[in-house]
Amino acid sequence: MSSFDVVVIGSGPGGYVSAIRCAQLGFNTAIIEKYPTLGGTCLNVGCIPSKALLDSSHHYHDATSHFKEHGIDIAGEIKVNFEQMIARKQGVVDQNVSGIKYLMDKNKITVLEGVGSFEDATHVKVTKNDGSSETIEAKNVIIATGSKPSSLPFIKIDKEKIITSTEALKLKEVPKHLVIIGGGVIGLELGQVYLRLGAQVSVVEYMDRIIPTMDASLSKELTKVLKKQGMKFYTSHKVKSVERNGADVKVEAENKKGETITLDGDYALVSVGRRPFTDGLNADKAGVKLTDRGQVEVNEHLQTNVSTIYAIGDVVRGAMLAHKAEEEGVFVAETIAGQKPHIDYNLVPGVVYTWPEVAAVGKTEEQLKEAGVQYKSGSFPFKALGRSRASMDTDGFVKILADAKTDEVLGVHMIGARTADLIAEAVTAMEFKASAEDISRMSHAHPTYAEAVKEAALAATDNRPLHM
Ligand code: FAD
């Protein structure tokens, strides 16, 4: 029987990063993945393919809506070759997943294809697709089995017309009317892809605003911009039924007053969140406890109730984000090595890759108010920046929240061009406990979108932005 220092179950960003760090630390490491390709949700049916389609559709949108103004005339009709768009997306996925295989080989990590299931706390059976199996021994196990799309109890996902994000990434046609159930990150990103490609897109959201966990000012601005682009929103609406109607779908929802709306579309995308995935893992055979919500229960060291078994990523509590899973993967590897790693969950940024992009880190205004923290706020709109006007990307703003007394930055919320990248400055500043004045006194290259961060910091410090 093969024996390993560490066995990682699941090869998503949590699992594969953890395996690499374990190997770097000198552990004899194996990784088990049930699918033939490595990389998990993120690389195969999540972050990467969605960004590939967002990018392609963005190019199309620019070509049809902005090229003229830039002085670029294209003779003839600009058309979408959707089959090619999907094929390019798959090419990007293939490139990325083969990159993970390369990294496993480079780090001498044993890759085992099959479903990993516990026989007991130190033995994991790997069952291949053809039914054959082998059992391996593990001193330590890291559960990184991720998540799957969740649904509502009365919705039957048929994967044809009533679909999840997985199917939405490989449709054969552009929907005529895509009805999206859930106005969170995944629904909005995929909604914008199809909106740009010509679909009518309607979003039904139970809460009174889209991206409801982010700062309310971001929801408001994103709603405004997406409405301008043609997306329709039904917030404060509870979906009552989602039915097939021949080749079409019918979605019924009820508002707070009890009035019902009916949306007739040809596709319904159910994006109401994701659930932790532990099917087939046989966690009980190892004595590992799950929570009521189906997550693997862990302590602050990401250790389960069995001391040699850890769990990371979407399958444990906290934000379901690839970079959170990666940080946890490194954290656990270093913990097993006897080091004392640290993660500040307050400083894990959240990003929506629509255009304009939305990005945030730290506390929202709503959270600060609820906690009774005295804070000051400084904002700066992108439309006042030379860089934004040069590119005609003038939507959005940067908002910095700082402690009223100490000036320490408590939260940074931004919506606009390239904010997914700009948020890294805010994370760095907050990691080093910067004050708003610290940021405002740093030189920011001109002309860049990053100047909006400096200006917002000036506004938060002393209400003294220079260009407004
Ligand atoms: P996963 O990536 O889910 O990987 C788990 C792996 O474990 C899977 O490959 C699975 O097959 C395998 N597995 C499960 N059980 C077993 C078993 N018993 N034996 C063997 N293998 C098993 N996050 C971001 O940060 N940025 C984004 O832009 C972003 N975009 C997204 C877009 C979409 C459409 C979706 C769906 C998600 C997106 N996410 C994004 C979320 C991100 O994909 C997840 O947070 C991330 O993949 C979680 O990583 P993980 O390692 O915990 O699990």
Coordinates of C-alpha atoms and ligand atoms in Angstrom, one line a residue:
M1 CA 0.0 0.0 0.0
S2 CA 1.3 3.5 -0.9
S3 CA 1.8 5.8 2.0
F4 CA 2.0 9.6 2.0
D5 CA 2.7 12.3 4.5
V6 CA -0.2 14.3 3.1
V7 CA -3.1 13.3 1.0
V8 CA -5.2 16.1 -0.5
I9 CA -8.8 15.3 -1.7
G10 CA -9.9 17.6 -4.4
S11 CA -7.8 19.6 -6.9
G12 CA -9.5 23.0 -6.9
P13 CA -7.5 26.2 -6.0
G14 CA -7.6 25.1 -2.4
G15 CA -6.4 21.5 -3.0
Y16 CA -3.8 22.0 -5.7
V17 CA -2.2 25.1 -4.0
S18 CA -2.1 23.2 -0.7
A19 CA -0.4 20.2 -2.4
I20 CA 2.2 22.5 -3.9
R21 CA 3.0 24.1 -0.5
C22 CA 3.1 20.7 1.2
A23 CA 5.6 19.5 -1.4
Q24 CA 7.7 22.7 -1.0
L25 CA 7.8 21.9 2.7
G26 CA 9.2 18.5 2.0
F27 CA 6.1 16.3 2.5
N28 CA 5.5 13.3 0.3
T29 CA 2.2 14.4 -1.1
A30 CA -0.6 12.9 -3.2
I31 CA -3.7 14.7 -4.6
I32 CA -6.9 12.9 -5.5
E33 CA -9.3 14.3 -8.1
K34 CA -12.4 12.6 -9.4
Y35 CA -12.5 14.4 -12.7
P36 CA -9.9 13.8 -15.5
T37 CA -8.8 17.4 -15.4
L38 CA -7.3 19.2 -12.4
G39 CA -8.2 22.7 -11.2
G40 CA -11.7 22.1 -9.7
T41 CA -14.6 24.4 -10.1
C42 CA -12.5 27.5 -10.5
L43 CA -10.5 26.4 -13.5
N44 CA -13.0 24.2 -15.2
V45 CA -16.5 25.7 -14.6
G46 CA -15.9 28.8 -12.6
C47 CA -13.5 31.7 -12.4
I48 CA -11.5 31.1 -15.6
P49 CA -14.2 30.2 -18.2
S50 CA -16.5 32.9 -16.9
K51 CA -13.7 35.5 -17.2
A52 CA -12.9 34.2 -20.7
L53 CA -16.5 34.8 -21.8
L54 CA -16.7 38.1 -20.1
D55 CA -13.6 39.2 -22.0
S56 CA -14.9 38.0 -25.4
S57 CA -18.3 39.6 -24.9
H58 CA -16.6 42.8 -23.8
H59 CA -14.6 42.9 -27.0
Y60 CA -17.9 42.5 -29.0
H61 CA -19.6 45.2 -27.0
D62 CA -16.7 47.6 -27.5
A63 CA -16.7 46.8 -31.3
T64 CA -20.5 47.4 -31.6
S65 CA -20.9 50.3 -29.1
H66 CA -17.6 52.2 -28.8
F67 CA -15.4 51.7 -31.9
K68 CA -17.1 54.4 -33.9
E69 CA -16.5 57.0 -31.2
H70 CA -12.9 56.0 -31.1
G71 CA -12.7 56.6 -34.8
I72 CA -12.5 53.0 -35.9
D73 CA -14.8 52.1 -38.8
I74 CA -15.4 48.4 -39.5
A75 CA -16.8 47.7 -42.9
G76 CA -19.7 45.3 -42.9
E77 CA -21.7 43.8 -40.0
I78 CA -20.0 42.8 -36.8
K79 CA -21.3 39.4 -35.8
V80 CA -20.9 37.0 -32.9
N81 CA -19.5 33.6 -33.7
F82 CA -20.7 32.0 -30.6
E83 CA -19.3 28.6 -31.3
Q84 CA -15.9 30.1 -31.6
M85 CA -16.4 32.1 -28.5
I86 CA -17.2 28.9 -26.5
A87 CA -14.3 27.1 -28.2
R88 CA -11.8 29.8 -27.2
K89 CA -13.1 29.7 -23.7
Q90 CA -12.5 25.9 -23.7
G91 CA -9.0 26.5 -25.0
V92 CA -8.3 28.9 -22.1
V93 CA -9.6 26.3 -19.7
D94 CA -7.5 23.5 -21.3
Q95 CA -4.4 25.6 -21.1
N96 CA -4.9 26.4 -17.4
V97 CA -5.8 22.9 -16.3
S98 CA -2.8 21.4 -18.1
G99 CA -0.7 24.1 -16.3
I100 CA -1.8 22.5 -13.0
K101 CA -0.8 19.1 -14.2
Y102 CA 2.7 20.6 -15.0
L103 CA 2.9 22.1 -11.5
M104 CA 2.0 18.7 -9.9
D105 CA 4.7 17.0 -11.9
K106 CA 7.3 19.7 -11.2
N107 CA 6.6 19.4 -7.5
K108 CA 6.7 15.6 -7.6
I109 CA 3.1 15.3 -6.3
T110 CA 1.4 12.0 -7.0
V111 CA -1.9 12.6 -8.9
L112 CA -4.5 9.9 -8.4
E113 CA -7.7 10.1 -10.5
G114 CA -10.8 8.8 -8.8
V115 CA -13.3 9.5 -6.0
G116 CA -11.5 9.7 -2.7
S117 CA -13.4 8.2 0.2
F118 CA -12.3 7.6 3.8
E119 CA -12.0 4.0 5.0
D120 CA -10.9 5.3 8.4
A121 CA -9.0 8.4 9.6
T122 CA -5.7 7.3 8.0
H123 CA -6.8 5.4 4.9
V124 CA -8.4 6.8 1.8
K125 CA -9.8 4.6 -1.0
V126 CA -9.5 6.0 -4.5
T127 CA -12.2 4.6 -6.8
K128 CA -11.7 5.1 -10.6
N129 CA -14.4 5.6 -13.1
D130 CA -14.0 2.0 -14.3
G131 CA -14.8 0.8 -10.7
S132 CA -11.3 -0.3 -9.9
S133 CA -9.8 1.0 -6.7
E134 CA -6.7 1.3 -4.5
T135 CA -6.4 2.3 -0.9
I136 CA -3.6 4.6 0.2
E137 CA -2.3 5.5 3.7
A138 CA -2.1 9.1 4.9
K139 CA -0.5 10.6 7.9
N140 CA -2.5 13.8 7.3
V141 CA -5.5 14.4 5.0
I142 CA -6.7 17.7 3.6
I143 CA -10.3 17.8 2.5
A144 CA -10.7 20.2 -0.4
T145 CA -13.8 18.9 -2.0
G146 CA -15.3 22.3 -2.8
S147 CA -18.9 23.1 -3.7
K148 CA -21.6 22.6 -6.2
P149 CA -24.4 24.9 -7.4
S150 CA -27.4 24.9 -5.1
S151 CA -31.0 25.4 -6.0
L152 CA -34.4 26.0 -4.4
P153 CA -36.4 22.9 -3.3
F154 CA -39.2 23.5 -5.9
I155 CA -36.9 24.0 -8.9
K156 CA -36.0 21.1 -11.1
I157 CA -32.7 21.9 -12.8
D158 CA -32.9 20.0 -16.2
K159 CA -29.5 21.3 -17.4
E160 CA -31.1 22.1 -20.7
K161 CA -33.3 25.2 -20.2
I162 CA -33.3 25.4 -16.4
I163 CA -29.6 25.6 -15.8
T164 CA -26.8 26.4 -13.4
S165 CA -23.6 28.4 -14.1
T166 CA -22.0 25.1 -15.3
E167 CA -24.3 24.8 -18.3
A168 CA -24.4 28.6 -18.8
L169 CA -20.7 28.4 -19.7
K170 CA -21.3 26.0 -22.5
L171 CA -24.6 26.9 -24.2
K172 CA -25.0 26.2 -27.9
E173 CA -26.9 29.4 -28.6
V174 CA -27.3 32.9 -27.2
P175 CA -30.5 33.0 -25.2
K176 CA -33.3 35.3 -26.4
H177 CA -34.5 36.0 -22.9
L178 CA -32.4 34.8 -20.0
V179 CA -34.1 34.9 -16.7
I180 CA -31.6 34.9 -13.8
I181 CA -32.7 33.8 -10.4
G182 CA -30.3 35.4 -7.9
G183 CA -28.6 38.8 -8.3
G184 CA -25.3 37.7 -6.8
V185 CA -21.8 37.7 -8.4
I186 CA -22.2 34.6 -10.6
G187 CA -25.6 35.5 -11.9
L188 CA -24.6 39.1 -12.8
E189 CA -21.3 38.1 -14.5
L190 CA -23.0 35.6 -16.7
G191 CA -26.0 37.9 -17.2
Q192 CA -23.7 40.6 -18.5
V193 CA -22.0 38.1 -20.9
Y194 CA -25.4 37.3 -22.6
L195 CA -26.7 40.8 -22.4
R196 CA -23.7 42.0 -24.4
L197 CA -24.3 39.2 -26.9
G198 CA -27.8 40.3 -27.5
A199 CA -30.0 38.5 -25.0
Q200 CA -32.7 40.2 -23.0
V201 CA -31.7 39.6 -19.4
S202 CA -34.0 39.8 -16.3
V203 CA -32.7 39.3 -12.8
V204 CA -35.0 38.3 -10.0
E205 CA -33.5 38.9 -6.5
Y206 CA -35.1 38.1 -3.2
M207 CA -33.3 40.9 -1.3
D208 CA -34.0 44.5 -1.9
R209 CA -30.7 45.0 -3.8
I210 CA -28.3 43.1 -6.0
I211 CA -24.9 41.9 -4.6
P212 CA -26.6 42.3 -1.2
T213 CA -23.5 41.4 0.9
M214 CA -21.4 44.2 -0.5
D215 CA -21.6 47.9 0.5
A216 CA -25.0 49.4 -0.5
S217 CA -23.3 52.2 -2.5
L218 CA -21.8 49.5 -4.8
S219 CA -25.2 47.8 -5.4
K220 CA -26.7 51.1 -6.2
E221 CA -24.1 52.1 -8.8
L222 CA -23.9 48.7 -10.4
T223 CA -27.7 48.6 -10.7
K224 CA -27.7 52.0 -12.3
V225 CA -25.0 51.0 -14.8
L226 CA -26.4 47.6 -15.7
K227 CA -29.9 49.1 -16.1
K228 CA -28.4 51.6 -18.5
Q229 CA -26.9 48.7 -20.4
G230 CA -30.4 47.1 -20.6
M231 CA -30.5 44.6 -17.8
K232 CA -33.9 44.4 -16.0
F233 CA -34.1 43.9 -12.2
Y234 CA -36.9 42.5 -10.0
T235 CA -35.5 43.0 -6.5
S236 CA -37.5 42.2 -3.4
H237 CA -39.2 39.4 -5.4
K238 CA -39.5 35.9 -4.2
V239 CA -39.4 33.2 -6.9
K240 CA -42.4 31.0 -6.5
S241 CA -42.0 28.6 -9.5
V242 CA -39.7 27.9 -12.4
E243 CA -41.3 25.6 -15.0
R244 CA -40.5 24.3 -18.5
N245 CA -43.0 25.5 -21.0
G246 CA -42.1 23.4 -24.1
A247 CA -38.8 24.9 -25.4
D248 CA -39.3 27.9 -23.1
V249 CA -39.3 28.6 -19.4
K250 CA -41.8 30.4 -17.2
V251 CA -40.6 32.0 -13.9
E252 CA -43.2 33.3 -11.4
A253 CA -42.2 35.6 -8.6
E254 CA -44.0 37.5 -5.9
N255 CA -43.2 41.0 -4.6
K256 CA -43.6 42.2 -0.9
K257 CA -47.2 43.2 -1.6
G258 CA -48.1 39.7 -2.7
E259 CA -48.3 40.7 -6.4
T260 CA -47.1 38.1 -8.9
I261 CA -45.1 38.7 -12.0
T262 CA -44.5 36.2 -14.7
L263 CA -41.3 36.2 -16.8
D264 CA -41.3 34.1 -20.0
G265 CA -37.9 33.3 -21.2
D266 CA -36.1 30.6 -23.1
Y267 CA -33.5 29.9 -20.4
A268 CA -33.6 30.2 -16.6
L269 CA -30.2 30.4 -14.8
V270 CA -30.5 29.4 -11.2
S271 CA -27.7 31.2 -9.4
V272 CA -28.8 31.2 -5.8
G273 CA -25.5 30.2 -4.3
R274 CA -23.4 27.1 -3.8
R275 CA -23.5 24.3 -1.4
P276 CA -20.5 22.5 0.2
F277 CA -19.8 19.2 -1.5
T278 CA -18.9 16.0 0.5
D279 CA -20.9 13.4 -1.4
G280 CA -19.0 10.1 -1.6
L281 CA -16.3 11.3 0.8
N282 CA -17.5 9.0 3.6
A283 CA -16.4 11.6 6.2
D284 CA -18.3 9.6 8.9
K285 CA -16.0 6.6 8.4
A286 CA -13.1 8.9 9.5
G287 CA -15.2 10.3 12.3
V288 CA -15.1 13.8 10.8
K289 CA -18.1 16.0 11.8
L290 CA -20.1 18.1 9.4
T291 CA -22.1 21.2 10.3
D292 CA -25.9 21.5 9.9
R293 CA -25.2 23.3 6.7
G294 CA -23.2 20.4 5.3
Q295 CA -19.8 22.1 5.7
V296 CA -16.9 20.2 7.2
E297 CA -16.6 21.6 10.7
V298 CA -13.2 23.1 11.5
N299 CA -11.5 25.1 14.3
E300 CA -9.4 28.2 13.8
H301 CA -6.5 26.1 12.5
L302 CA -8.8 24.6 9.9
Q303 CA -8.5 21.3 11.7
T304 CA -11.5 19.0 11.9
N305 CA -12.4 17.2 15.1
V306 CA -9.9 14.5 14.0
S307 CA -6.5 16.1 14.6
T308 CA -4.8 14.8 11.5
I309 CA -7.6 15.8 9.1
Y310 CA -7.9 19.4 7.9
A311 CA -10.4 21.0 5.5
I312 CA -10.2 24.1 3.4
G313 CA -12.0 26.2 0.7
D314 CA -15.6 26.1 -0.3
V315 CA -16.3 23.0 1.8
V316 CA -15.7 25.0 5.1
R317 CA -17.2 28.2 6.5
G318 CA -16.5 31.6 5.0
A319 CA -16.5 33.2 1.6
M320 CA -16.6 30.9 -1.4
L321 CA -13.7 32.4 -3.3
A322 CA -10.7 30.9 -5.0
H323 CA -8.2 33.1 -3.3
K324 CA -9.6 32.4 0.1
A325 CA -9.3 28.6 -0.7
E326 CA -5.7 29.2 -1.8
E327 CA -4.8 31.1 1.4
E328 CA -6.3 28.3 3.4
G329 CA -4.4 25.7 1.4
V330 CA -1.1 27.3 2.3
F331 CA -2.2 27.9 5.9
V332 CA -2.9 24.2 6.4
A333 CA 0.3 23.0 4.8
E334 CA 2.3 25.3 7.0
T335 CA 0.3 24.3 10.1
I336 CA 1.1 20.6 9.4
A337 CA 4.8 21.6 9.1
G338 CA 4.6 23.1 12.6
Q339 CA 4.7 26.7 11.5
K340 CA 2.3 29.4 12.8
P341 CA 0.6 30.9 9.7
H342 CA -2.0 33.6 9.7
I343 CA -5.0 34.6 7.6
D344 CA -6.9 37.8 8.2
Y345 CA -10.4 37.0 6.7
N346 CA -11.4 40.6 7.0
L347 CA -8.8 41.4 4.3
V348 CA -9.9 38.8 1.7
P349 CA -11.1 41.0 -1.1
G350 CA -14.4 40.4 -3.0
V351 CA -14.7 41.1 -6.7
V352 CA -17.4 41.1 -9.3
Y353 CA -16.0 40.9 -12.8
T354 CA -18.8 42.8 -14.6
W355 CA -17.7 45.9 -16.4
P356 CA -17.5 48.2 -14.5
E357 CA -15.8 45.8 -12.1
V358 CA -16.8 45.9 -8.5
A359 CA -14.2 45.3 -5.7
A360 CA -14.1 45.6 -2.0
V361 CA -12.1 44.8 1.1
G362 CA -12.8 45.3 4.8
K363 CA -15.9 46.6 6.4
T364 CA -18.9 48.0 4.6
E365 CA -20.7 51.2 5.8
E366 CA -23.6 49.0 7.0
Q367 CA -21.3 46.9 9.1
L368 CA -19.6 49.9 10.7
K369 CA -22.9 51.5 11.5
E370 CA -24.2 48.3 13.0
A371 CA -21.1 47.9 15.1
G372 CA -21.3 51.5 16.3
V373 CA -17.9 52.4 14.9
Q374 CA -17.3 56.2 14.3
Y375 CA -15.9 56.5 10.8
K376 CA -15.4 59.0 8.1
S377 CA -15.9 58.4 4.4
G378 CA -14.1 59.8 1.3
S379 CA -15.2 59.1 -2.3
F380 CA -13.9 60.0 -5.7
P381 CA -15.7 59.5 -9.0
F382 CA -13.9 58.0 -11.9
K383 CA -15.4 60.6 -14.2
A384 CA -13.1 63.2 -12.7
L385 CA -10.0 61.3 -13.8
G386 CA -8.1 62.0 -17.0
R387 CA -7.4 58.3 -17.5
S388 CA -11.1 57.4 -17.3
R389 CA -12.0 60.1 -19.8
A390 CA -9.3 58.9 -22.2
S391 CA -10.8 55.5 -22.2
M392 CA -14.4 56.6 -21.8
D393 CA -14.7 54.4 -18.8
T394 CA -16.1 57.0 -16.5
D395 CA -18.7 55.0 -14.5
G396 CA -18.1 54.4 -10.8
F397 CA -16.1 55.6 -7.8
V398 CA -13.7 54.7 -5.1
K399 CA -14.9 55.0 -1.5
I400 CA -12.6 54.8 1.5
L401 CA -13.9 54.4 5.1
A402 CA -11.5 55.3 7.8
D403 CA -11.7 55.4 11.6
A404 CA -12.9 58.9 12.7
K405 CA -10.3 59.2 15.4
T406 CA -7.2 57.2 14.2
D407 CA -7.7 57.6 10.5
E408 CA -7.0 53.8 10.0
V409 CA -8.5 52.5 6.8
L410 CA -11.4 50.2 7.7
G411 CA -12.9 49.5 4.3
V412 CA -12.4 50.2 0.7
H413 CA -15.2 49.9 -1.9
M414 CA -14.8 50.6 -5.5
I415 CA -16.7 50.2 -8.8
G416 CA -15.1 51.1 -12.1
A417 CA -12.7 50.1 -14.8
R418 CA -10.0 47.7 -13.5
T419 CA -11.0 47.9 -9.9
A420 CA -10.5 44.1 -9.6
D421 CA -6.8 44.9 -9.9
L422 CA -6.9 48.3 -8.0
I423 CA -8.2 46.6 -4.9
A424 CA -4.8 45.0 -4.3
E425 CA -3.5 48.4 -3.2
A426 CA -6.3 48.7 -0.6
V427 CA -5.5 45.1 0.7
T428 CA -1.8 46.0 1.0
A429 CA -2.5 49.3 2.8
M430 CA -4.9 47.6 5.2
E431 CA -2.5 44.7 5.9
F432 CA 0.0 47.3 7.0
K433 CA -2.7 49.2 9.0
A434 CA -2.3 52.3 6.8
S435 CA -4.3 55.4 7.6
A436 CA -6.2 57.2 4.8
E437 CA -3.5 59.9 5.0
D438 CA -0.8 57.3 4.4
I439 CA -2.4 56.4 1.1
S440 CA -3.1 60.0 0.2
R441 CA 0.6 60.9 0.6
M442 CA 1.8 58.1 -1.7
S443 CA 2.7 59.0 -5.3
H444 CA 0.3 57.4 -7.8
A445 CA 1.3 57.3 -11.5
H446 CA -0.5 59.7 -13.7
P447 CA -2.7 59.1 -15.6
T448 CA -4.0 55.9 -14.0
Y449 CA -7.2 54.6 -12.5
A450 CA -5.3 54.2 -9.3
E451 CA -5.3 58.0 -8.8
A452 CA -8.9 57.6 -7.8
V453 CA -7.7 55.6 -4.7
K454 CA -5.3 58.5 -3.8
E455 CA -8.1 61.1 -4.3
A456 CA -10.6 59.1 -2.2
A457 CA -8.0 58.8 0.5
L458 CA -7.5 62.6 0.3
A459 CA -11.2 63.0 0.6
A460 CA -11.4 60.7 3.6
T461 CA -8.4 62.3 5.3
D462 CA -9.4 65.9 5.4
N463 CA -12.0 66.3 2.6
R464 CA -9.3 67.7 0.3
P465 CA -9.4 65.9 -3.0
L466 CA -7.3 67.7 -5.6
H467 CA -9.3 67.1 -8.7
M468 CA -12.9 67.6 -7.6
Ligands
FAD1 P1 -13.4 23.4 -5.9 O1 -12.8 24.3 -6.9 O2 -14.9 23.2 -6.0 O3 -12.6 22.0 -6.2 C1 -13.0 20.9 -5.5 C2 -12.5 19.7 -6.3 O4 -12.7 18.5 -5.5 C3 -13.3 19.4 -7.6 O5 -12.5 19.3 -8.7 C4 -14.1 18.1 -7.3 O6 -14.2 17.3 -8.5 C5 -13.1 17.4 -6.3 N1 -13.8 16.5 -5.5 C6 -14.9 16.6 -4.7 N2 -15.1 15.5 -4.0 C7 -14.1 14.6 -4.3 C8 -13.8 13.3 -3.9 N3 -14.5 12.7 -3.0 N4 -12.7 12.7 -4.5 C9 -11.9 13.3 -5.4 N5 -12.2 14.6 -5.8 C10 -13.2 15.2 -5.3 N6 -14.0 32.7 -7.2 C11 -13.1 33.7 -7.2 O7 -12.4 33.9 -6.3 N7 -13.1 34.5 -8.3 C12 -13.9 34.3 -9.4 O8 -13.9 35.1 -10.4 C13 -14.9 33.3 -9.3 N8 -15.7 33.1 -10.3 C14 -16.6 32.0 -10.3 C15 -17.5 31.8 -11.3 C16 -18.3 30.8 -11.3 C17 -19.3 30.6 -12.5 C18 -18.3 29.9 -10.2 C19 -19.2 28.7 -10.2 C20 -17.5 30.0 -9.2 C21 -16.6 31.1 -9.2 N9 -15.7 31.4 -8.1 C22 -14.9 32.4 -8.2 C23 -15.7 30.5 -6.9 C24 -14.5 29.5 -7.0 O9 -14.6 28.8 -8.1 C25 -14.5 28.6 -5.8 O10 -14.5 29.5 -4.6 C26 -13.3 27.8 -5.7 O11 -13.2 26.9 -6.9 C27 -13.2 26.9 -4.5 O12 -12.1 26.1 -4.5 P2 -12.0 24.7 -3.7 O13 -10.6 24.2 -3.9 O14 -12.5 24.9 -2.4 O15 -13.1 23.8 -4.4

